[in-house]
PDB file of C-alpha atoms in Angstrom:
ATOM      1  CA  MET A   3      92.919 108.945 164.742  1.00  0.00           C
ATOM      2  CA  ARG A   4      91.341 110.115 161.520  1.00  0.00           C
ATOM      3  CA  ILE A   5      87.614 110.470 161.174  1.00  0.00           C
ATOM      4  CA  ARG A   6      86.121 108.603 158.211  1.00  0.00           C
ATOM      5  CA  LYS A   7      85.370 111.099 155.458  1.00  0.00           C
ATOM      6  CA  GLN A   8      82.866 108.926 153.611  1.00  0.00           C
ATOM      7  CA  GLU A   9      79.521 107.642 154.757  1.00  0.00           C
ATOM      8  CA  PRO A  10      79.473 103.860 155.256  1.00  0.00           C
ATOM      9  CA  GLY A  11      78.877 101.954 152.058  1.00  0.00           C
ATOM     10  CA  ASN A  12      76.751  98.898 151.381  1.00  0.00           C
ATOM     11  CA  LYS A  13      79.284  96.348 150.086  1.00  0.00           C
ATOM     12  CA  ASN A  14      79.238  94.165 153.215  1.00  0.00           C
ATOM     13  CA  ILE A  15      77.351  93.734 156.485  1.00  0.00           C
ATOM     14  CA  ILE A  16      80.325  92.915 158.702  1.00  0.00           C
ATOM     15  CA  GLY A  17      82.440  96.049 158.444  1.00  0.00           C
ATOM     16  CA  CYS A  18      80.833  97.892 161.351  1.00  0.00           C
ATOM     17  CA  ARG A  19      81.078  94.766 163.543  1.00  0.00           C
ATOM     18  CA  ILE A  20      84.769  94.350 162.716  1.00  0.00           C
ATOM     19  CA  GLU A  21      85.444  97.957 163.665  1.00  0.00           C
ATOM     20  CA  LYS A  22      83.371  97.683 166.852  1.00  0.00           C
ATOM     21  CA  LYS A  23      85.132  94.517 168.052  1.00  0.00           C
ATOM     22  CA  ARG A  24      88.578  95.828 167.114  1.00  0.00           C
ATOM     23  CA  LYS A  25      88.003  98.967 169.152  1.00  0.00           C
ATOM     24  CA  GLU A  26      86.588  96.970 172.101  1.00  0.00           C
ATOM     25  CA  MET A  27      89.825  94.976 172.055  1.00  0.00           C
ATOM     26  CA  GLY A  28      91.870  98.201 172.065  1.00  0.00           C
ATOM     27  CA  MET A  29      93.433  97.194 168.763  1.00  0.00           C
ATOM     28  CA  LYS A  30      94.584  99.596 166.084  1.00  0.00           C
ATOM     29  CA  GLN A  31      93.880  98.863 162.419  1.00  0.00           C
ATOM     30  CA  LYS A  32      97.584  98.250 161.860  1.00  0.00           C
ATOM     31  CA  GLU A  33      97.629  95.472 164.478  1.00  0.00           C
ATOM     32  CA  LEU A  34      94.481  93.843 163.084  1.00  0.00           C
ATOM     33  CA  LEU A  35      95.961  94.058 159.610  1.00  0.00           C
ATOM     34  CA  ALA A  36      99.117  92.257 160.739  1.00  0.00           C
ATOM     35  CA  ARG A  37      97.114  89.499 162.441  1.00  0.00           C
ATOM     36  CA  LEU A  38      94.916  88.992 159.386  1.00  0.00           C
ATOM     37  CA  GLN A  39      97.965  88.772 157.132  1.00  0.00           C
ATOM     38  CA  VAL A  40      99.624  86.203 159.421  1.00  0.00           C
ATOM     39  CA  GLU A  41      96.475  84.064 159.106  1.00  0.00           C
ATOM     40  CA  GLY A  42      96.711  84.225 155.314  1.00  0.00           C
ATOM     41  CA  MET A  43      94.354  87.042 154.389  1.00  0.00           C
ATOM     42  CA  ASP A  44      95.753  89.060 151.495  1.00  0.00           C
ATOM     43  CA  ILE A  45      94.742  92.598 152.453  1.00  0.00           C
ATOM     44  CA  ASN A  46      96.489  95.954 152.785  1.00  0.00           C
ATOM     45  CA  ALA A  47      95.760  98.956 155.022  1.00  0.00           C
ATOM     46  CA  SER A  48      93.531 100.607 152.437  1.00  0.00           C
ATOM     47  CA  GLY A  49      91.585  97.376 151.947  1.00  0.00           C
ATOM     48  CA  LEU A  50      90.979  96.978 155.674  1.00  0.00           C
ATOM     49  CA  SER A  51      89.829 100.568 155.977  1.00  0.00           C
ATOM     50  CA  LYS A  52      87.433 100.070 153.068  1.00  0.00           C
ATOM     51  CA  LEU A  53      86.221  96.789 154.549  1.00  0.00           C
ATOM     52  CA  GLU A  54      85.431  98.463 157.887  1.00  0.00           C
ATOM     53  CA  GLY A  55      83.787 101.339 156.017  1.00  0.00           C
ATOM     54  CA  GLN A  56      81.619  98.848 154.108  1.00  0.00           C
ATOM     55  CA  ILE A  57      83.065 100.074 150.816  1.00  0.00           C
ATOM     56  CA  ARG A  58      84.897  96.820 149.986  1.00  0.00           C
ATOM     57  CA  GLY A  59      83.216  93.482 149.566  1.00  0.00           C
ATOM     58  CA  VAL A  60      84.417  90.496 151.585  1.00  0.00           C
ATOM     59  CA  PHE A  61      84.999  86.903 150.504  1.00  0.00           C
ATOM     60  CA  ASP A  62      83.655  83.957 152.479  1.00  0.00           C
ATOM     61  CA  TYR A  63      87.127  82.678 153.367  1.00  0.00           C
ATOM     62  CA  GLU A  64      88.007  86.146 154.673  1.00  0.00           C
ATOM     63  CA  ILE A  65      85.022  86.086 157.029  1.00  0.00           C
ATOM     64  CA  VAL A  66      86.337  82.862 158.571  1.00  0.00           C
ATOM     65  CA  ILE A  67      89.789  84.392 159.113  1.00  0.00           C
ATOM     66  CA  ILE A  68      88.366  87.625 160.535  1.00  0.00           C
ATOM     67  CA  ALA A  69      86.149  85.737 162.997  1.00  0.00           C
ATOM     68  CA  LYS A  70      89.126  83.655 164.144  1.00  0.00           C
ATOM     69  CA  VAL A  71      91.394  86.667 164.633  1.00  0.00           C
ATOM     70  CA  LEU A  72      88.738  88.645 166.517  1.00  0.00           C
ATOM     71  CA  GLY A  73      87.635  85.626 168.571  1.00  0.00           C
ATOM     72  CA  VAL A  74      83.986  85.885 167.549  1.00  0.00           C
ATOM     73  CA  SER A  75      81.543  83.484 165.945  1.00  0.00           C
ATOM     74  CA  LEU A  76      80.613  83.678 162.286  1.00  0.00           C
ATOM     75  CA  GLY A  77      77.022  84.285 163.370  1.00  0.00           C
ATOM     76  CA  TRP A  78      77.999  87.315 165.442  1.00  0.00           C
ATOM     77  CA  LEU A  79      80.131  88.718 162.666  1.00  0.00           C
ATOM     78  CA  LEU A  80      77.246  88.342 160.210  1.00  0.00           C
ATOM     79  CA  GLY A  81      74.745  89.929 162.595  1.00  0.00           C
ATOM     80  CA  ALA A  82      72.777  86.749 163.291  1.00  0.00           C
ATOM     81  CA  GLU A  83      73.784  86.786 166.978  1.00  0.00           C
ATOM     82  CA  ASP A  84      74.047  89.565 169.540  1.00  0.00           C
TER      83      ASP A  84
END
């Protein structure tokens, strides 16, 4: 596992929650990437890494797909729920 070289960015508020949930589920980025792509999210490995690192912005339709794949509510993903 590589350590992130950059400090987290400020392009989204969900990146750290995605990473946290993915790790809780014991899922590697590659597996999450495959699941997101199956659900119709057009993203590559670099894009997912940047999304988790809060360097890439996220579209509203992507948030819906991410929440579905991770089995969390939109509110939790957006930080409105604990």
